[in-house]
Coordinates of C-alpha atoms and ligand atoms in Angstrom, one line a residue:
M1 CA -105.1 21.3 104.6
S2 CA -103.9 18.9 107.2
A3 CA -105.6 17.9 110.5
P4 CA -104.9 20.3 113.5
N5 CA -101.6 19.3 114.7
K6 CA -102.2 18.8 118.4
N7 CA -98.6 17.9 119.1
Y8 CA -97.1 20.9 117.5
D9 CA -93.5 20.9 117.1
P10 CA -92.4 23.7 114.9
V11 CA -89.4 22.0 113.8
E12 CA -91.3 19.2 112.4
V13 CA -93.4 21.5 110.2
T14 CA -90.8 21.9 107.6
A15 CA -92.6 24.1 105.4
L16 CA -92.9 26.9 107.8
T17 CA -89.3 27.1 109.0
A18 CA -87.6 30.3 108.1
E19 CA -85.1 28.6 106.1
E20 CA -87.8 26.7 104.0
V21 CA -90.0 29.9 103.5
E22 CA -86.9 31.9 102.4
R23 CA -85.9 29.2 100.2
A24 CA -89.4 29.2 98.5
T25 CA -89.3 33.1 98.3
Q26 CA -86.0 33.1 96.8
A27 CA -87.0 30.3 94.2
A28 CA -90.1 32.5 93.3
L29 CA -88.2 35.7 93.0
T30 CA -85.7 33.9 90.6
A31 CA -88.4 32.5 88.5
I32 CA -90.1 36.0 88.2
S33 CA -87.0 37.9 87.5
S34 CA -85.9 35.3 85.0
A35 CA -89.3 35.1 83.2
R36 CA -88.6 36.8 79.8
T37 CA -91.9 37.0 78.5
L38 CA -95.5 37.3 79.9
D39 CA -96.1 33.7 79.1
E40 CA -93.0 32.7 81.2
L41 CA -94.2 34.9 84.0
K42 CA -97.7 33.4 83.9
E43 CA -96.0 30.0 84.3
A44 CA -93.9 31.5 87.2
R45 CA -97.2 32.6 88.8
I46 CA -98.9 29.4 88.6
A47 CA -95.5 27.6 90.0
H48 CA -95.0 30.0 93.0
A49 CA -98.2 31.8 93.8
G50 CA -100.8 29.3 92.7
D51 CA -102.8 27.0 94.9
R52 CA -100.2 24.4 94.9
A53 CA -97.1 26.7 95.3
P54 CA -94.9 26.0 98.1
L55 CA -95.8 29.3 99.8
S56 CA -99.5 28.7 99.5
L57 CA -99.2 25.2 100.9
A58 CA -97.1 26.4 103.7
R59 CA -99.8 29.3 104.6
A60 CA -102.3 26.4 104.6
E61 CA -100.5 24.9 107.3
I62 CA -100.5 27.9 109.6
G63 CA -104.1 27.0 110.7
A64 CA -102.7 23.8 112.3
L65 CA -100.3 25.4 114.6
P66 CA -100.8 26.2 118.4
P67 CA -102.0 29.9 118.9
Q68 CA -98.5 31.0 120.2
A69 CA -96.8 29.9 116.9
R70 CA -99.4 31.1 114.5
A71 CA -98.6 34.8 114.6
D72 CA -95.0 34.2 114.0
A73 CA -95.4 31.8 111.1
G74 CA -98.2 34.0 109.8
R75 CA -96.1 37.1 109.8
R76 CA -93.1 35.1 108.1
V77 CA -95.3 33.5 105.4
G78 CA -97.4 36.8 104.8
A79 CA -94.3 38.8 104.3
A80 CA -92.9 36.2 101.9
V81 CA -96.1 36.2 100.1
G82 CA -96.1 39.8 99.8
R83 CA -92.7 40.1 98.4
V84 CA -93.6 37.6 95.7
K85 CA -96.7 39.4 94.8
D86 CA -95.0 42.8 94.5
A87 CA -92.2 41.2 92.5
M88 CA -94.7 39.6 90.3
A89 CA -96.7 43.0 89.8
A90 CA -93.4 44.8 89.0
R91 CA -92.1 42.2 86.6
Q92 CA -95.7 42.1 85.0
D93 CA -95.4 45.8 84.6
Q94 CA -92.0 45.7 83.1
L95 CA -92.7 43.0 80.8
E96 CA -96.0 44.7 79.5
R97 CA -94.1 47.8 78.8
E98 CA -91.4 46.0 77.0
R99 CA -94.2 44.1 74.9
D100 CA -95.8 47.6 74.3
E101 CA -92.5 49.0 72.9
Q102 CA -91.9 46.0 70.8
V103 CA -95.2 46.3 69.3
L104 CA -94.5 50.0 68.4
I105 CA -91.5 48.8 66.6
T106 CA -92.8 45.8 64.9
E107 CA -96.0 47.3 63.8
R108 CA -94.7 50.6 62.9
V109 CA -96.4 52.1 59.7
D110 CA -94.4 54.7 58.0
V111 CA -97.0 57.0 56.5
T112 CA -94.4 59.1 54.7
L113 CA -93.6 56.0 52.4
P114 CA -94.2 56.7 48.9
Y115 CA -97.7 55.2 47.8
D116 CA -96.8 52.0 45.9
R117 CA -100.1 51.0 44.6
Q118 CA -101.7 51.7 41.3
P119 CA -104.5 54.2 42.2
A120 CA -107.8 52.7 41.4
G121 CA -109.4 53.7 38.2
A122 CA -113.2 54.1 37.6
R123 CA -115.5 53.3 34.9
H124 CA -116.3 56.4 32.8
P125 CA -119.9 57.5 33.1
V126 CA -120.0 57.9 29.4
S127 CA -119.5 54.2 29.2
M128 CA -121.8 53.6 32.1
I129 CA -124.7 55.6 30.4
A130 CA -124.0 53.7 27.1
D131 CA -124.2 50.3 29.0
K132 CA -127.5 51.4 30.8
L133 CA -129.1 52.3 27.7
S134 CA -127.8 49.3 25.6
D135 CA -129.0 47.2 28.6
V136 CA -132.6 48.7 28.5
F137 CA -133.0 47.9 24.8
V138 CA -131.3 44.6 25.1
A139 CA -133.9 43.6 27.8
M140 CA -136.6 44.4 25.1
G141 CA -135.1 42.1 22.5
Y142 CA -132.6 44.6 20.7
E143 CA -129.0 43.5 19.8
V144 CA -126.0 45.7 20.2
A145 CA -124.6 46.6 16.8
E146 CA -121.0 48.3 16.2
G147 CA -119.3 49.6 13.3
P148 CA -116.0 51.2 12.3
E149 CA -115.2 54.8 13.2
V150 CA -113.4 55.2 9.9
E151 CA -116.2 55.0 7.8
A152 CA -117.0 55.0 3.9
E153 CA -118.7 58.0 3.0
W154 CA -121.5 56.0 1.2
Y155 CA -122.4 54.5 4.6
N156 CA -122.0 57.8 6.5
F157 CA -123.9 59.8 4.1
D158 CA -125.1 58.3 0.7
A159 CA -127.1 55.4 2.0
L160 CA -128.5 57.6 4.6
N161 CA -130.1 59.8 2.0
I162 CA -127.6 62.7 2.7
P163 CA -126.9 63.9 -0.7
P164 CA -123.4 65.1 -1.9
D165 CA -124.5 68.8 -1.6
H166 CA -125.8 68.5 1.9
P167 CA -124.2 71.1 4.2
A168 CA -123.3 68.2 6.7
R169 CA -120.7 67.0 4.2
E170 CA -118.7 70.3 4.0
M171 CA -115.4 70.6 5.4
Q172 CA -116.4 72.4 8.8
D173 CA -118.4 69.5 9.9
T174 CA -116.7 66.4 8.6
L175 CA -113.3 65.2 9.3
F176 CA -112.2 63.5 5.9
I177 CA -109.6 60.7 5.6
A178 CA -106.6 62.0 3.3
P179 CA -106.2 60.2 0.1
P180 CA -103.2 57.9 -0.2
E181 CA -100.0 59.6 -0.6
G182 CA -99.1 60.0 -4.0
A183 CA -102.4 59.8 -5.4
P184 CA -103.3 62.3 -8.3
A185 CA -104.3 65.6 -7.1
G186 CA -108.0 66.0 -6.5
T187 CA -108.4 62.2 -5.6
R188 CA -110.5 61.6 -2.7
S189 CA -110.2 58.8 -0.1
G190 CA -114.1 58.3 0.0
M191 CA -113.5 57.8 3.8
V192 CA -114.5 59.8 6.7
L193 CA -114.3 59.8 10.5
R194 CA -118.0 58.9 11.1
T195 CA -119.9 62.0 12.0
H196 CA -122.6 60.0 13.6
T197 CA -123.6 56.4 14.7
S198 CA -126.3 56.3 11.8
P199 CA -124.0 54.5 9.4
V200 CA -124.3 51.6 11.8
Q201 CA -128.1 51.4 10.8
V202 CA -127.0 50.9 7.2
R203 CA -124.5 48.3 8.0
S204 CA -127.1 46.5 10.2
M205 CA -129.8 46.6 7.6
L206 CA -127.3 45.3 4.9
T207 CA -126.0 42.4 7.0
R208 CA -128.8 41.5 9.6
P209 CA -132.0 39.3 8.9
L210 CA -135.3 41.0 9.4
P211 CA -137.1 41.8 11.5
L212 CA -134.2 44.0 12.9
Y213 CA -133.8 45.6 16.4
V214 CA -130.4 47.1 17.1
V215 CA -128.9 49.5 19.5
S216 CA -125.6 51.1 18.5
P217 CA -123.5 53.1 21.1
G218 CA -120.2 54.5 19.7
R219 CA -117.8 57.5 19.0
A220 CA -118.6 60.0 16.4
Y221 CA -116.4 62.9 15.2
R222 CA -116.9 66.3 13.8
N223 CA -114.7 69.2 12.9
E224 CA -115.6 71.2 15.8
A225 CA -113.3 73.4 18.1
L226 CA -113.4 72.2 21.8
D227 CA -115.4 74.6 24.0
A228 CA -117.7 74.3 27.0
T229 CA -120.4 72.7 24.9
H230 CA -118.8 71.0 21.8
L231 CA -116.4 68.3 21.5
P232 CA -114.8 67.1 18.3
V233 CA -115.1 63.5 19.5
F234 CA -118.3 62.5 21.3
Y235 CA -120.6 59.6 21.9
Q236 CA -123.9 58.9 20.4
I237 CA -126.3 55.9 21.0
E238 CA -128.7 55.0 18.2
G239 CA -131.7 52.7 18.0
L240 CA -133.0 51.1 15.0
A241 CA -136.1 48.8 14.5
V242 CA -137.3 47.5 11.1
D243 CA -140.4 45.2 11.1
E244 CA -143.7 44.7 9.5
G245 CA -146.2 47.2 10.7
L246 CA -144.0 49.5 12.7
T247 CA -145.5 53.0 13.4
M248 CA -144.8 56.0 15.2
A249 CA -146.5 54.8 18.3
D250 CA -143.9 52.1 18.4
L251 CA -141.2 54.8 18.2
R252 CA -142.9 56.7 21.0
G253 CA -142.7 53.8 23.3
A254 CA -139.0 53.2 22.6
I255 CA -138.3 56.8 23.4
Q256 CA -140.3 56.5 26.5
A257 CA -138.2 53.7 27.6
F258 CA -134.8 55.3 27.3
V259 CA -136.1 58.5 29.1
D260 CA -137.3 56.4 31.8
A261 CA -134.1 54.5 31.9
L262 CA -131.9 57.9 31.9
F263 CA -134.0 60.1 34.0
G264 CA -136.2 57.6 36.0
A265 CA -139.9 56.8 35.2
G266 CA -142.6 59.5 35.1
L267 CA -141.4 62.3 32.9
R268 CA -143.5 63.0 29.8
T269 CA -142.0 63.0 26.4
R270 CA -143.0 65.2 23.5
L271 CA -142.3 64.8 19.7
R272 CA -142.0 67.9 17.5
P273 CA -141.6 67.9 13.6
D274 CA -138.0 68.3 12.6
Y275 CA -135.8 67.3 9.6
F276 CA -133.3 64.5 9.2
P277 CA -132.5 63.1 5.6
F278 CA -132.6 59.5 6.7
T279 CA -136.1 59.7 8.5
E280 CA -139.5 60.6 7.2
P281 CA -141.4 62.0 9.0
S282 CA -138.5 63.1 11.6
A283 CA -139.1 64.6 15.0
D284 CA -137.1 66.1 17.8
V285 CA -137.5 64.3 21.1
S286 CA -138.1 66.6 24.3
M287 CA -138.5 65.3 27.9
E288 CA -140.2 67.5 30.6
C289 CA -137.5 68.9 32.4
H290 CA -136.5 66.6 35.3
V291 CA -135.4 69.4 37.5
C292 CA -138.6 71.8 37.5
R293 CA -140.9 69.3 35.9
G294 CA -142.2 72.3 33.8
E295 CA -142.9 74.5 36.5
S296 CA -140.6 77.1 35.5
A297 CA -142.5 77.6 32.4
K298 CA -145.6 78.9 34.2
P299 CA -145.9 82.7 34.4
G300 CA -144.4 84.2 37.6
A301 CA -142.6 80.8 38.5
E302 CA -138.9 80.5 39.7
P303 CA -136.6 80.4 36.6
C304 CA -134.9 77.0 35.9
R305 CA -131.4 76.9 34.7
V306 CA -131.5 73.3 33.3
C307 CA -134.4 73.9 30.7
R308 CA -134.0 77.6 30.7
S309 CA -137.5 77.9 31.9
Q310 CA -138.8 76.2 28.8
G311 CA -140.2 73.3 30.8
W312 CA -139.0 71.0 28.1
I313 CA -135.5 69.6 27.2
E314 CA -134.5 68.3 23.8
I315 CA -132.8 65.1 24.0
A316 CA -132.8 63.1 20.8
G317 CA -133.6 63.1 17.1
C318 CA -136.0 60.4 15.7
G319 CA -138.2 59.4 12.9
M320 CA -139.6 56.6 10.8
V321 CA -136.8 55.4 8.7
N322 CA -136.9 57.2 5.2
P323 CA -138.2 54.6 2.5
R324 CA -135.2 55.8 0.3
V325 CA -132.8 54.5 3.2
L326 CA -134.7 51.1 3.2
V327 CA -134.3 51.0 -0.5
A328 CA -130.6 51.7 -0.3
C329 CA -130.3 48.7 2.0
G330 CA -132.3 46.5 0.0
I331 CA -135.3 46.5 2.0
D332 CA -138.8 46.4 0.6
P333 CA -140.4 49.6 1.8
D334 CA -143.9 48.2 1.0
R335 CA -143.5 45.3 3.3
Y336 CA -141.4 46.8 6.0
S337 CA -141.2 50.1 7.9
G338 CA -138.7 51.2 10.5
F339 CA -138.1 53.9 13.1
A340 CA -134.8 55.3 14.4
F341 CA -133.7 57.5 17.1
G342 CA -130.2 58.9 18.2
L343 CA -128.8 60.9 21.1
G344 CA -125.6 62.3 22.3
I345 CA -124.4 60.4 25.4
E346 CA -122.3 63.5 26.7
R347 CA -125.3 65.7 26.6
A348 CA -127.5 63.2 28.2
L349 CA -125.0 62.8 31.1
M350 CA -124.7 66.5 31.5
L351 CA -128.5 67.2 31.8
S352 CA -129.0 64.2 34.0
H353 CA -126.0 65.4 36.4
G354 CA -126.1 69.1 36.0
I355 CA -122.8 69.2 34.3
N356 CA -122.1 72.5 32.8
E357 CA -118.7 71.9 31.0
I358 CA -118.7 69.1 28.4
R359 CA -114.9 69.1 28.6
D360 CA -115.1 67.5 32.0
T361 CA -116.3 64.3 30.2
Y362 CA -113.4 64.4 27.8
D363 CA -110.3 65.1 30.1
G364 CA -110.1 61.6 31.5
D365 CA -109.5 62.7 35.2
V366 CA -110.5 59.9 37.4
R367 CA -111.7 62.1 40.1
F368 CA -114.6 63.2 37.6
S369 CA -115.3 59.6 36.9
R370 CA -115.1 58.5 40.6
A371 CA -118.0 60.7 41.6
F372 CA -120.3 58.5 39.5
G373 CA -119.6 55.7 41.8
T374 CA -117.9 52.7 40.1
E375 CA -114.4 52.2 40.9
I376 CA -112.3 49.5 39.3
Ligands
DAH401 N1 -127.8 61.1 13.2 C1 -128.4 62.2 14.0 C2 -127.0 63.2 14.4 O1 -126.1 62.8 14.5 C3 -128.9 61.8 15.1 C4 -130.1 61.2 14.7 C5 -131.3 61.8 14.4 C6 -130.2 59.8 14.7 C7 -132.6 61.0 14.1 C8 -131.4 59.0 14.3 C9 -132.4 59.7 14.0 O2 -131.2 57.8 14.2 O3 -133.6 58.9 13.8 O4 -127.4 64.3 14.6

């Protein structure tokens, strides 16, 4: 602001003349109306309404006028500033509206467009359990062993001490591989779809150095009709240890490890005598019901659907490797002993997650797998 102008002559204060104020106003209004973006409008605001704008500078001069001239100049400049301010606000409004309309157009999402991404798959819970159990045993020093699904009868049966007249070999259980075309009538291929993962035990004993600790997850096949509790194709996991001095106490430890891994620590396990040709003695493994913890078996207690109020659930077969199997695999049964166990993975999955329909594990519906959490 300049010093008070004692010798005031309105004509000399050019910035305050009507023409000058009108010129500055028109320049501001033109800049405002020609601003095409909010940024341009901001520039116009700085140039025409900022501290250094002609009208602001003119207003600063008013104080220097003699009282009689102040009101007149004040009104003139005030009206001009008001017009510019109104025009600025109107243009701001208009440009904001235009910008919003533009955003609606450029950022429009058509939610009716067809979904063009491959839907995410999910790891199948059967593989997840197989991996989880394998990991538990690998952490204890076991190796993962695999074998073919089309298997020689000798590995699937004979070497496992399942004699030719054993009922398990009969047509209703075993899916036999047809003999080559044109072979004489009565020829057998000698091959089957393996009915369990136990032939991997034989393959491991024949090919791996002792001592031997292996875990074998894999698919097995049986000539079963598909229903709520049976699958013709299912998964098993098998453990085998052959070493000097192994006893059933070691077997019990291994079994407790897999029950802990599957159902969480703290469930008791129990072995009861059973029969398998490839183990002697053999046992079935039960675990304390993870739902009622055995409570349902007490008199007058609430019934439990999972264990059918037995308090215990059968989960696996096991035993000490039959010396005849060791011998078939070229292992000296006087020096070495072994233990083995095997369980059905779908059954373990059904028990652990309360699934009643085994076919759900087989249908391949990703909605079923997703519920188990791992999407890929
Ligand atoms: N192979 C048996 C089956 O398919 C399961 C089994 C039982 C495996 C006892 C074992 C075992 O290794 O020791 O029914």
